[in-house]
mmCIF file with all atom_site columns, C-alpha atoms in Angstrom:
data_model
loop_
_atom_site.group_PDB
_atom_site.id
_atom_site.type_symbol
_atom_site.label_atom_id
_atom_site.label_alt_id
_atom_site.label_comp_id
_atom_site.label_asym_id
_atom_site.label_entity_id
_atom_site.label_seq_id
_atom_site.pdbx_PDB_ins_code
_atom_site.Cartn_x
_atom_site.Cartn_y
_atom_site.Cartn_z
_atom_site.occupancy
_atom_site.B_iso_or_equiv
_atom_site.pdbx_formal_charge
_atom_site.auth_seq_id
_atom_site.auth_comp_id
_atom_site.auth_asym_id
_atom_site.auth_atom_id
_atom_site.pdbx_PDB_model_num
ATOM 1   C CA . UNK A 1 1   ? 128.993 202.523 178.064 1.00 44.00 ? 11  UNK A CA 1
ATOM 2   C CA . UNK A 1 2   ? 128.163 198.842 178.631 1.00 40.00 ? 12  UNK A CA 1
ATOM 3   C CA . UNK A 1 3   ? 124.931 199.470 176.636 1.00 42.00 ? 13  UNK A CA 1
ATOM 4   C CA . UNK A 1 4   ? 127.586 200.755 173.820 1.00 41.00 ? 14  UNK A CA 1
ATOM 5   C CA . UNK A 1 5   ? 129.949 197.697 174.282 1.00 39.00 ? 15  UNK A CA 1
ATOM 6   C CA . UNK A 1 6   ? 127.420 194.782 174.244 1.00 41.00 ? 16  UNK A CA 1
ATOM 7   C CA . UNK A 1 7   ? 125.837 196.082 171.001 1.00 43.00 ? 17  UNK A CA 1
ATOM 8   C CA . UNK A 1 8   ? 129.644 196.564 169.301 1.00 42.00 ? 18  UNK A CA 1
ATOM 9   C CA . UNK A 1 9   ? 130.212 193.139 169.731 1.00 45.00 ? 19  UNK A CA 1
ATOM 10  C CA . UNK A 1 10  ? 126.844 191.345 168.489 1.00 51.00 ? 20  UNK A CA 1
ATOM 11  C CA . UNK A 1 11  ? 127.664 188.649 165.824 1.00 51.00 ? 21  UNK A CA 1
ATOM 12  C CA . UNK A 1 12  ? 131.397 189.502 166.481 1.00 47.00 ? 22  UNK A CA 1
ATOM 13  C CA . UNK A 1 13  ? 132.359 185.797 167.963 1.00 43.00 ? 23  UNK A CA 1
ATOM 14  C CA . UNK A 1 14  ? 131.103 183.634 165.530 1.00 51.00 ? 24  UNK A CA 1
ATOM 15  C CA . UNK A 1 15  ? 133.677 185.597 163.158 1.00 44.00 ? 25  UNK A CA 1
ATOM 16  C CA . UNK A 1 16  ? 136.553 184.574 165.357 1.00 39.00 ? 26  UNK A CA 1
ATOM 17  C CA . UNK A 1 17  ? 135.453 182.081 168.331 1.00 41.00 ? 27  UNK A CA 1
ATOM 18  C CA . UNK A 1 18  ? 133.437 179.882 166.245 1.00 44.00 ? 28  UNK A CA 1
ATOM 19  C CA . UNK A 1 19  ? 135.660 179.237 163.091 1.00 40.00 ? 29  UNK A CA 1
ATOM 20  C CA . UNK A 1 20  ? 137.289 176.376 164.337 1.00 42.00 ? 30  UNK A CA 1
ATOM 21  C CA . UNK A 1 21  ? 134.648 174.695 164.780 1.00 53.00 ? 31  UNK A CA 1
ATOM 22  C CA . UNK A 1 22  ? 133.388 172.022 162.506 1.00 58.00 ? 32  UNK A CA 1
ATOM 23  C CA . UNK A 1 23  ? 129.974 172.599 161.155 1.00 55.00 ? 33  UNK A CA 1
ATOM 24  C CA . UNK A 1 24  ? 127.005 170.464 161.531 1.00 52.00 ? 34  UNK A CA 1
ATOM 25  C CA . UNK A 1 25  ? 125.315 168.543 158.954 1.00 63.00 ? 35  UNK A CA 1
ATOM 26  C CA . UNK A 1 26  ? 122.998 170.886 156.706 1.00 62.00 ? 36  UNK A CA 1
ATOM 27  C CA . UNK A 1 27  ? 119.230 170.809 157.669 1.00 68.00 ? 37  UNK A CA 1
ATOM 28  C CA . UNK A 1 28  ? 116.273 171.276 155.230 1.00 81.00 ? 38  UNK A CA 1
ATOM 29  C CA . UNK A 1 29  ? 114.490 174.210 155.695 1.00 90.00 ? 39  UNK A CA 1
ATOM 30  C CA . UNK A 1 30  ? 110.198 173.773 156.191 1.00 91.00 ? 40  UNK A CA 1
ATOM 31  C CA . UNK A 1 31  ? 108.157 174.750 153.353 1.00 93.00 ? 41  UNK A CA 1
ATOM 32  C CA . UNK A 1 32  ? 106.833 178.917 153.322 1.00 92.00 ? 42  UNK A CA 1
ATOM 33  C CA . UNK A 1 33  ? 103.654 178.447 152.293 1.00 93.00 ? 43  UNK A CA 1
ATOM 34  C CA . UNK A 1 34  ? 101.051 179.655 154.218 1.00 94.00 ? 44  UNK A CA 1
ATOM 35  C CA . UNK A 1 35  ? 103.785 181.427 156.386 1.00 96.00 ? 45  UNK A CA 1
ATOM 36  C CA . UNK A 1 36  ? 103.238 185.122 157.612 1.00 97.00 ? 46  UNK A CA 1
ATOM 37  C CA . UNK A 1 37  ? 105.096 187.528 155.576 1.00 98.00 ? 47  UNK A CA 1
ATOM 38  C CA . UNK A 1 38  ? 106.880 190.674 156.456 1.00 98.00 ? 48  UNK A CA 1
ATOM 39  C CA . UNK A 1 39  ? 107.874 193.106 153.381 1.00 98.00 ? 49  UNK A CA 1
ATOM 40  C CA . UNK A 1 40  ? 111.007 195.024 153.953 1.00 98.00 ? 50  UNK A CA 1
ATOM 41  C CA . UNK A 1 41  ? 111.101 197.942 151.695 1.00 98.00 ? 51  UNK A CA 1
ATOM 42  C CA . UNK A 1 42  ? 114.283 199.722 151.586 1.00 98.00 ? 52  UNK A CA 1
ATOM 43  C CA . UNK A 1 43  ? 116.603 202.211 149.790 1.00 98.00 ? 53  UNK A CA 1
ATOM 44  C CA . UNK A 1 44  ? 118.140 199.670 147.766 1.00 98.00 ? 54  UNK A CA 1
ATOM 45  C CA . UNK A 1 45  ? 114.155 197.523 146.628 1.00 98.00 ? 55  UNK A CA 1
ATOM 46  C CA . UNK A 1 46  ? 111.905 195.540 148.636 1.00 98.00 ? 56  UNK A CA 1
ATOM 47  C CA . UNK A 1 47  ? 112.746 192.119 150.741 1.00 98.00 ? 57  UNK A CA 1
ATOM 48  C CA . UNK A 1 48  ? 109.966 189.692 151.727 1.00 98.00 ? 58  UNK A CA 1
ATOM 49  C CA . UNK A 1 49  ? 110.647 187.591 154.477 1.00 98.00 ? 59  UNK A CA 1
ATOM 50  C CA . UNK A 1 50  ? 108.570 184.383 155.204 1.00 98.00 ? 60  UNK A CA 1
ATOM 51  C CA . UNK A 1 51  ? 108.260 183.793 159.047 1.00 98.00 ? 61  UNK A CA 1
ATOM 52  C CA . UNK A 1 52  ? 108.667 180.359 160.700 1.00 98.00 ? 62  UNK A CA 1
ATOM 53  C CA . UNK A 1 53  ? 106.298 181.064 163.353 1.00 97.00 ? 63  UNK A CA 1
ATOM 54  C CA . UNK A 1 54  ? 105.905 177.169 164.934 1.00 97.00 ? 64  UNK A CA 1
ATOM 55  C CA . UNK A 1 55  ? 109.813 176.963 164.864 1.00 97.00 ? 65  UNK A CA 1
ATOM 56  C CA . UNK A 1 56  ? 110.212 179.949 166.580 1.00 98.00 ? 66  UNK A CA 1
ATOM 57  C CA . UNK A 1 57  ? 106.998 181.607 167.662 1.00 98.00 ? 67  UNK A CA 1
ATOM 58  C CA . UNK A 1 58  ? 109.306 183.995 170.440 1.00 98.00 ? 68  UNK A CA 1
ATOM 59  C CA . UNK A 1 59  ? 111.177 185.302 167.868 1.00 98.00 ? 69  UNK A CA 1
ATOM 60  C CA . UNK A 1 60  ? 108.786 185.684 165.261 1.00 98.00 ? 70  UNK A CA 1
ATOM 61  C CA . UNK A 1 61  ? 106.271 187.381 167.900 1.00 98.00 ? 71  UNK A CA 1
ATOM 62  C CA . UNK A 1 62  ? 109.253 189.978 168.886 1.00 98.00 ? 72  UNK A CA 1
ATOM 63  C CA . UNK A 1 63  ? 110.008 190.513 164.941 1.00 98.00 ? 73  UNK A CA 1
ATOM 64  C CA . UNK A 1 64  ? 105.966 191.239 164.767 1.00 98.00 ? 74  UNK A CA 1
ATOM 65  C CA . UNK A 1 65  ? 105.956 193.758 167.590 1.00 98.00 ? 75  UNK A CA 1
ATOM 66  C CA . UNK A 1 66  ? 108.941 195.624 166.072 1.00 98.00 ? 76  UNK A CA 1
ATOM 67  C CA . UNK A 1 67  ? 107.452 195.928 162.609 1.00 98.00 ? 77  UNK A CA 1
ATOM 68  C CA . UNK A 1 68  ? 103.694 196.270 163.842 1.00 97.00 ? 78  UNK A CA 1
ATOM 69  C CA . UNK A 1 69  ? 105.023 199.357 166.153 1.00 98.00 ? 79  UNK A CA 1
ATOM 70  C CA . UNK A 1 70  ? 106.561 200.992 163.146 1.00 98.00 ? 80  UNK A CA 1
ATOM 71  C CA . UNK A 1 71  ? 110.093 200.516 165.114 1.00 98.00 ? 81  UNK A CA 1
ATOM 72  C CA . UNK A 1 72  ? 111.937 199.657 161.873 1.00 98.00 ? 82  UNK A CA 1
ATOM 73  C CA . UNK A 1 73  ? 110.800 202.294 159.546 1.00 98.00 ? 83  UNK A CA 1
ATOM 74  C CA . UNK A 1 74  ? 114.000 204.722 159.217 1.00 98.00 ? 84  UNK A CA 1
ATOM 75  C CA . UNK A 1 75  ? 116.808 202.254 160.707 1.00 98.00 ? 85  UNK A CA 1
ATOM 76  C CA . UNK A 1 76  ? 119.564 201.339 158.811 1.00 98.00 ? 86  UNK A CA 1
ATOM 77  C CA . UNK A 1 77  ? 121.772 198.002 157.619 1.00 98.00 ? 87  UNK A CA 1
ATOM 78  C CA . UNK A 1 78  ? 124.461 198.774 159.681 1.00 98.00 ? 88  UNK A CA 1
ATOM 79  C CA . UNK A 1 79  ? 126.768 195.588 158.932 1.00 98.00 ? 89  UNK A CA 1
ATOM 80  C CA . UNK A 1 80  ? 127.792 194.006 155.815 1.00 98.00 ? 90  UNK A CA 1
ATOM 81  C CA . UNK A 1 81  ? 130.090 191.318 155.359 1.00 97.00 ? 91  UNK A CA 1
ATOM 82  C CA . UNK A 1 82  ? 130.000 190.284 151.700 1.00 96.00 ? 92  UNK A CA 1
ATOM 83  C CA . UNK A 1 83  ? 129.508 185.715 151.722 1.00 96.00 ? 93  UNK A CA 1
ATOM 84  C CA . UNK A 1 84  ? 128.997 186.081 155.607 1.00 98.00 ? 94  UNK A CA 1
ATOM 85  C CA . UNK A 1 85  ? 125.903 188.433 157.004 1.00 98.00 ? 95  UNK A CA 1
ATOM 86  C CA . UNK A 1 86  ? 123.862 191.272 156.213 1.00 98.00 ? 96  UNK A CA 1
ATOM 87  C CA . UNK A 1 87  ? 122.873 192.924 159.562 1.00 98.00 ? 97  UNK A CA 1
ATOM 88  C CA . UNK A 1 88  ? 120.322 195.611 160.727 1.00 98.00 ? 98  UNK A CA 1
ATOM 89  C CA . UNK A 1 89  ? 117.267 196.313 163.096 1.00 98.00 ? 99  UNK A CA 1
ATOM 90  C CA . UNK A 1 90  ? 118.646 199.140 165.647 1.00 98.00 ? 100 UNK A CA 1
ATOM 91  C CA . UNK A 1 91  ? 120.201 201.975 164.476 1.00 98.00 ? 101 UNK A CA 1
ATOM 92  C CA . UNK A 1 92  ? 119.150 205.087 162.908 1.00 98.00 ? 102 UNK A CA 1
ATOM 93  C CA . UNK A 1 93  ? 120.225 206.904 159.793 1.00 97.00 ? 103 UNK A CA 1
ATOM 94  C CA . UNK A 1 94  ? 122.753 209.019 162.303 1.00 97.00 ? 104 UNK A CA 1
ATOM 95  C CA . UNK A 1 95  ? 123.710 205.905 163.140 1.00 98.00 ? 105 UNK A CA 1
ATOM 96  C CA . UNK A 1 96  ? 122.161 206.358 167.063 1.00 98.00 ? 106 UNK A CA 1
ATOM 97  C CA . UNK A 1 97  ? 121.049 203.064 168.863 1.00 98.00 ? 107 UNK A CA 1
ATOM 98  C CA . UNK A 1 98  ? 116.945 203.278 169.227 1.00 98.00 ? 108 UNK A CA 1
ATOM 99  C CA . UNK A 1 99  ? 115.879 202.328 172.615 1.00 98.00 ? 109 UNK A CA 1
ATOM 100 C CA . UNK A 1 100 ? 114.476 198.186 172.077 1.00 98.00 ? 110 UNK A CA 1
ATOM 101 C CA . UNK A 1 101 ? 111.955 196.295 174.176 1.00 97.00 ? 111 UNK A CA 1
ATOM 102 C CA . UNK A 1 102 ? 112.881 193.561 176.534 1.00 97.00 ? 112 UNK A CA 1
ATOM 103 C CA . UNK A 1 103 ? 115.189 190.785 175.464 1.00 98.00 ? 113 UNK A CA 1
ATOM 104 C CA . UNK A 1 104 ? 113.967 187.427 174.293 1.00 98.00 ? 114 UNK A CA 1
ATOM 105 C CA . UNK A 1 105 ? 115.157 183.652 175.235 1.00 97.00 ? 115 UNK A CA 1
ATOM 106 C CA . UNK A 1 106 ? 117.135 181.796 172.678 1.00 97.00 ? 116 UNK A CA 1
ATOM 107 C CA . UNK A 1 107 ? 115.247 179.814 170.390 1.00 98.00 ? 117 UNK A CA 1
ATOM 108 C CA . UNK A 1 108 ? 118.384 178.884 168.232 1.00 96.00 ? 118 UNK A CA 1
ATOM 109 C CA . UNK A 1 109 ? 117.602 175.006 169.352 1.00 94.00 ? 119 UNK A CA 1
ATOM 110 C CA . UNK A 1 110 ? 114.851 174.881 167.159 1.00 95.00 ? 120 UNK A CA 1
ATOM 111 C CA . UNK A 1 111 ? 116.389 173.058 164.686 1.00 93.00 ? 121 UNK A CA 1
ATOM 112 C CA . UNK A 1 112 ? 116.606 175.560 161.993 1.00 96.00 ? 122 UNK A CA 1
ATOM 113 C CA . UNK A 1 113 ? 119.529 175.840 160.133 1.00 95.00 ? 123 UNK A CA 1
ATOM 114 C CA . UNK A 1 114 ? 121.413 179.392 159.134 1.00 96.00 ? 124 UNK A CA 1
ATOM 115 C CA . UNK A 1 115 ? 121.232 178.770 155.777 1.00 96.00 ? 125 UNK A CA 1
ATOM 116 C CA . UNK A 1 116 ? 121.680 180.929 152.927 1.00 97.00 ? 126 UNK A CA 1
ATOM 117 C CA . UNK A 1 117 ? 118.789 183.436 152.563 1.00 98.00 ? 127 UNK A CA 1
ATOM 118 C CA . UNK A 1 118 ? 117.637 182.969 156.426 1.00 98.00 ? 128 UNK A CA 1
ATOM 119 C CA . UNK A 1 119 ? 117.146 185.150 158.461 1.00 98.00 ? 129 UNK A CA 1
ATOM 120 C CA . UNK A 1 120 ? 117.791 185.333 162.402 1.00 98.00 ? 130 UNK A CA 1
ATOM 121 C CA . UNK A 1 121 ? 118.092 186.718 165.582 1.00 98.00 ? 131 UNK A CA 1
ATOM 122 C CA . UNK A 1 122 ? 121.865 189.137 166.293 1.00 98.00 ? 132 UNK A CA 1
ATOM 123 C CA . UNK A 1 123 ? 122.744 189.288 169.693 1.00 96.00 ? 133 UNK A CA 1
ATOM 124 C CA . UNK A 1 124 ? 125.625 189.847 172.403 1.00 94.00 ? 134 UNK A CA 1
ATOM 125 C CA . UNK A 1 125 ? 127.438 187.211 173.887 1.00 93.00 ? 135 UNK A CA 1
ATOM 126 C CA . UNK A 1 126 ? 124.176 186.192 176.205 1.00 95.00 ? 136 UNK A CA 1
ATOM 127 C CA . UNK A 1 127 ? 122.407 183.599 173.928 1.00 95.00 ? 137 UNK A CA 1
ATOM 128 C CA . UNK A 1 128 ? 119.266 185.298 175.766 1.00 96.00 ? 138 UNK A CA 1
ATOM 129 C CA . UNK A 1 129 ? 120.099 188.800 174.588 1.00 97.00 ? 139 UNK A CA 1
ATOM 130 C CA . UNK A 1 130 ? 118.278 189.325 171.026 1.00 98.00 ? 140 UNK A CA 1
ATOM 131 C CA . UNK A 1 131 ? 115.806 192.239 170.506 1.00 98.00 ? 141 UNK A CA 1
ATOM 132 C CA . UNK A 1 132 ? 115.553 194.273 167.542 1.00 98.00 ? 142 UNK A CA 1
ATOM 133 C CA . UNK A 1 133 ? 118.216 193.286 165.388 1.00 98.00 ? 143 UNK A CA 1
ATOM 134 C CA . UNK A 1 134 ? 118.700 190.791 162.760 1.00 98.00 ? 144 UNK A CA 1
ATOM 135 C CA . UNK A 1 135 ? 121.167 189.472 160.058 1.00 98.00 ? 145 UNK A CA 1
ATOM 136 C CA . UNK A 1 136 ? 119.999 187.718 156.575 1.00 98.00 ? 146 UNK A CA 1
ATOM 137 C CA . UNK A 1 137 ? 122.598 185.137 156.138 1.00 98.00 ? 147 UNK A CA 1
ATOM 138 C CA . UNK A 1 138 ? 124.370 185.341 152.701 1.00 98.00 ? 148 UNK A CA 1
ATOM 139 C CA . UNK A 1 139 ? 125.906 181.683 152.659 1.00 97.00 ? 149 UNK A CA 1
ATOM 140 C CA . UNK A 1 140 ? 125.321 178.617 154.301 1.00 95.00 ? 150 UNK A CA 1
ATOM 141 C CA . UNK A 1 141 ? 126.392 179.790 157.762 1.00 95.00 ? 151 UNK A CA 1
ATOM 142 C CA . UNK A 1 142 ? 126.040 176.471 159.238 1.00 92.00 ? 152 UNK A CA 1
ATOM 143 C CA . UNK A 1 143 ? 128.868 177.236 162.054 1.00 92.00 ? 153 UNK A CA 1
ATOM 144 C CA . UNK A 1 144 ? 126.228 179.939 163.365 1.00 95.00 ? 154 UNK A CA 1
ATOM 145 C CA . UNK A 1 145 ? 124.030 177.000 164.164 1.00 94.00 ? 155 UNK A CA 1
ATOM 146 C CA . UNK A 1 146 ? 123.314 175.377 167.883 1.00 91.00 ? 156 UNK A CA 1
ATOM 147 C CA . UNK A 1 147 ? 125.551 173.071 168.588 1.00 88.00 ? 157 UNK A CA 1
ATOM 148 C CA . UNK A 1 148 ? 124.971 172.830 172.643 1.00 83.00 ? 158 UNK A CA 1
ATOM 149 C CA . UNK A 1 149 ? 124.103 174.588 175.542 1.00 82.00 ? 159 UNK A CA 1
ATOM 150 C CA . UNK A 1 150 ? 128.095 175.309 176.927 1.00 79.00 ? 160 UNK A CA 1
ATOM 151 C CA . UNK A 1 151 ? 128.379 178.883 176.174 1.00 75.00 ? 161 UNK A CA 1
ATOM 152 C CA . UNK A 1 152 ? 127.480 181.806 173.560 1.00 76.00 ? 162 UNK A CA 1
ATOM 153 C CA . UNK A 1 153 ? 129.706 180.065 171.639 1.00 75.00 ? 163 UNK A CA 1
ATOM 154 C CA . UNK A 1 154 ? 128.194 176.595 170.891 1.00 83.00 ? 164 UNK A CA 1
ATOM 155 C CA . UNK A 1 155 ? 124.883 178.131 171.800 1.00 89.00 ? 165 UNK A CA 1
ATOM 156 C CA . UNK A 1 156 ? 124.019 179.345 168.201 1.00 95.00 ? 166 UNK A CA 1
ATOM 157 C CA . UNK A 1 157 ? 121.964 182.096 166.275 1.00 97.00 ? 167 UNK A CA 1
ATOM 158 C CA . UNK A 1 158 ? 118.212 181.907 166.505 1.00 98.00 ? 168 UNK A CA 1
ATOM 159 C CA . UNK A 1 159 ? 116.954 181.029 162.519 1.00 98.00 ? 169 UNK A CA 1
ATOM 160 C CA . UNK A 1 160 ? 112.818 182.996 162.534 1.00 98.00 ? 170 UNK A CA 1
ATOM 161 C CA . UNK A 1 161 ? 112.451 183.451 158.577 1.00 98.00 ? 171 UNK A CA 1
ATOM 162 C CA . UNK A 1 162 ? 113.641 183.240 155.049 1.00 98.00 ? 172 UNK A CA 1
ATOM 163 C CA . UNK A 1 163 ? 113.638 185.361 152.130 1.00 98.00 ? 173 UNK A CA 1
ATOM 164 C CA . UNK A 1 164 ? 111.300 184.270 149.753 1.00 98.00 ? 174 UNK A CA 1
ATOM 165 C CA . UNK A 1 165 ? 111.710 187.369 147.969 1.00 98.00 ? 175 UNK A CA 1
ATOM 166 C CA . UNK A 1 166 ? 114.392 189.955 147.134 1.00 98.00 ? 176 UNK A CA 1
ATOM 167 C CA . UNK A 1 167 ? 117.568 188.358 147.582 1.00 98.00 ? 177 UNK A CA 1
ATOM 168 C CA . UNK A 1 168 ? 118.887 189.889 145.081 1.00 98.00 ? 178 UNK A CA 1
ATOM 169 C CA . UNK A 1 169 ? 118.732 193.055 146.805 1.00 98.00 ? 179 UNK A CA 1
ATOM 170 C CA . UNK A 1 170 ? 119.818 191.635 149.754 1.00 98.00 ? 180 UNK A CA 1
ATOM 171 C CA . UNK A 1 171 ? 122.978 190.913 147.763 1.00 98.00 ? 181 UNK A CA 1
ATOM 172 C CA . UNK A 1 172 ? 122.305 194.256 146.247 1.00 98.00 ? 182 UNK A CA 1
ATOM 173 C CA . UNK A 1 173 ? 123.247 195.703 149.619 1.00 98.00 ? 183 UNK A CA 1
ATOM 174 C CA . UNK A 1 174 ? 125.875 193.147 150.872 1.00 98.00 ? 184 UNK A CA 1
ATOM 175 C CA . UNK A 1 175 ? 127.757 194.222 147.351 1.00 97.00 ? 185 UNK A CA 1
ATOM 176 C CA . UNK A 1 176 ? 128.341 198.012 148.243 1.00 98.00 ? 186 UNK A CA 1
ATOM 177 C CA . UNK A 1 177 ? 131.603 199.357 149.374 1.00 98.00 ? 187 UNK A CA 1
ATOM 178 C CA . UNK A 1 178 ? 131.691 199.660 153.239 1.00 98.00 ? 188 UNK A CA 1
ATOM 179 C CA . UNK A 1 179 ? 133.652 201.873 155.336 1.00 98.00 ? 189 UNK A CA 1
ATOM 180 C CA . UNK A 1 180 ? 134.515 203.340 159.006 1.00 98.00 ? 190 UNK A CA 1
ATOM 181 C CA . UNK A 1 181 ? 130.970 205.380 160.740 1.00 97.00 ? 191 UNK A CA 1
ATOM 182 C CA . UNK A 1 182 ? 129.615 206.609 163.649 1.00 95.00 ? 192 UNK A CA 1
ATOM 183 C CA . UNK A 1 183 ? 130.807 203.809 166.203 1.00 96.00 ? 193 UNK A CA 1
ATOM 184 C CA . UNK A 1 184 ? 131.736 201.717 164.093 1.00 97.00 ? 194 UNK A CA 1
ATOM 185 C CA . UNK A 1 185 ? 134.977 200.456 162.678 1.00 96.00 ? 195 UNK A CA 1
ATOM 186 C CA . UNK A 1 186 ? 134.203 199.370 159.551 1.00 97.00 ? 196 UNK A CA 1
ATOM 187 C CA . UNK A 1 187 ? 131.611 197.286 157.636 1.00 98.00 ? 197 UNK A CA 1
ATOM 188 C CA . UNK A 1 188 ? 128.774 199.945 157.431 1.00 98.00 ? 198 UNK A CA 1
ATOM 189 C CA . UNK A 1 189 ? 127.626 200.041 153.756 1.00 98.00 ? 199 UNK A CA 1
ATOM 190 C CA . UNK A 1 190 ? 128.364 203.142 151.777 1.00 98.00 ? 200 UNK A CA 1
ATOM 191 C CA . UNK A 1 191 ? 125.846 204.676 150.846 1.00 97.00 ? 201 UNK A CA 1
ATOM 192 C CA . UNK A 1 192 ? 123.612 203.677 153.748 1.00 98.00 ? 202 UNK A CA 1
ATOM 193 C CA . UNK A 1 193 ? 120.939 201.860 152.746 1.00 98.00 ? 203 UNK A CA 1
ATOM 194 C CA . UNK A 1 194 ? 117.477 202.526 155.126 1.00 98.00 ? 204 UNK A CA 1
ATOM 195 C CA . UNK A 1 195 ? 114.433 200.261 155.865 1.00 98.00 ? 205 UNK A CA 1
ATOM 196 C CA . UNK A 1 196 ? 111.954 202.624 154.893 1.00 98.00 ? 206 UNK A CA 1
ATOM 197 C CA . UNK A 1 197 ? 108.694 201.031 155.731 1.00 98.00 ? 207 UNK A CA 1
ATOM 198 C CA . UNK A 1 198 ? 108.094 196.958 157.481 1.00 98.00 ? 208 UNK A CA 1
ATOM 199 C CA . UNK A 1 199 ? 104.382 195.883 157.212 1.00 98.00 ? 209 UNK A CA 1
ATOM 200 C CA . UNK A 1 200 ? 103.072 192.740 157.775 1.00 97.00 ? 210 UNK A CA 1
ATOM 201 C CA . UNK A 1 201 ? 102.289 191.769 154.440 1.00 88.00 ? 211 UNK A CA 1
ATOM 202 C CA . UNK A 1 202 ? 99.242  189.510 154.961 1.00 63.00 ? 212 UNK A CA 1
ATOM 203 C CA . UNK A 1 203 ? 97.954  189.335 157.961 1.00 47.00 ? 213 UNK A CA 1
ATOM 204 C CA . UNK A 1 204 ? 95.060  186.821 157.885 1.00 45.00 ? 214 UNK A CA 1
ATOM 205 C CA . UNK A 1 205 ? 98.082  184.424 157.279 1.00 42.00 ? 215 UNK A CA 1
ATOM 206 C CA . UNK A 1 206 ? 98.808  184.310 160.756 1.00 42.00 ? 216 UNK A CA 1
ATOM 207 C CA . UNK A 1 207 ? 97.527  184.608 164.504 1.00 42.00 ? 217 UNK A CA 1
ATOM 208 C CA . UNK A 1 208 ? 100.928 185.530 165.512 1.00 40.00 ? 218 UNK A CA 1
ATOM 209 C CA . UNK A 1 209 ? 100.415 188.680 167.653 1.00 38.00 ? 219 UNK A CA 1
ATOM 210 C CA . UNK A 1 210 ? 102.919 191.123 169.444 1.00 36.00 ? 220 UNK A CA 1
ATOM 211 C CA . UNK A 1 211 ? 104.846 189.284 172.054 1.00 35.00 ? 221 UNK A CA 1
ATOM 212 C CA . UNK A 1 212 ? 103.572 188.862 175.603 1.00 31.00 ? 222 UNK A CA 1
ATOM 213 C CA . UNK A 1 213 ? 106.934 189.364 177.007 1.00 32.00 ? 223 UNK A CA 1
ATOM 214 C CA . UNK A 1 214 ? 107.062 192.611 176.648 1.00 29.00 ? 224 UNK A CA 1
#
């Protein structure tokens, strides 16, 4: 049940706890080229996501080992929030939780910003609590950013990539009516929309490997 609580409530504070906070100042993104890329093809077309591996080599190591296992083929976009997030990385098409590796530290110092078309780490209310999940950003979610080290709050969301391809099937997705499912409430895009296949899309573009930590 606790298992089934924490994962309910990832990405639920910034909706409430952090919108009264003022945002910091936008920062630039770092150029993609020469990044790894990981193709996303779904239900709905394909994403490619360009991997900011020296900003955030945890996360992008822990993304690797999820898509190099296979672990995201089948799951499903479980949470859309049309101008807010896009969110996905755990659940099945019967909407059942898959069982996730270890949880990673926060990297959400790193001084990447949650920008429109970024993507980063979900978690619970433990900044130190991401694994498999992840939400693509549809606006310039600059409250999701770090802001300090106080609590989950101020702590931030963990930017690891952008799209550098697709986003208009990101929005694609993000644009389909939503409705009550499995565990959930609300928010869970109707029809469901699956991850069919994740492959690293070139891999002599990086020397990122599956994480350590696990």
């Amino acid at each position: 049940m606790s298992r089934l609580l924490a994962t309910l409530c990832l990405l639920a504070l910034p909706l409430a706890g952090l919108a009264q906070m003022p945002p910091p100042p936008p920062l630039p993104l770092p150029p993609t080229a020469g990044l790894p890329r990981v193709e996303l093809q779904t239900s709905q077309g394909t994403i490619v996501i360009a991997l900011y591996q020296t900003q955030a080599p945890k996360s992008t190591a822990n993304f690797l080992h999820y898509v190099q296992d296979g672990y995201y083929d089948g799951t499903v976009f479980h949470r859309s929030i049309p101008g807010y997030l896009l969110q996905g990385g755990l659940y099945s098409q019967q909407l059942v939780a898959r069982r996730t590796a270890p949880a990673i530290p926060s990297e959400a110092d790193n001084g990447l910003s949650n920008l429109r078309g970024t993507i980063a780490v979900a978690r619970g209310a433990d900044p130190n609590s991401g694994t498999s999940q992840f939400f693509f950003n549809l606006a310039d979610n600059r409250r999701l950013d770090h802001v300090g080290n106080q609590s989950g709050l101020t702590w931030g969301y963990t930017v690891f990539g952008k799209v550098v391809s697709g986003m208009d099937v990101v929005e694609r997705i993000a644009a389909l009516p939503t409705h009550p499912q499995g565990p959930f409430t609300g928010d869970v895009p109707n029809p469901l929309v699956v991850i069919t296949h994740a492959q690293l899309e070139d891999a002599s573009s990086t020397d990122a490997k599956p994480s350590a930590s696990h």
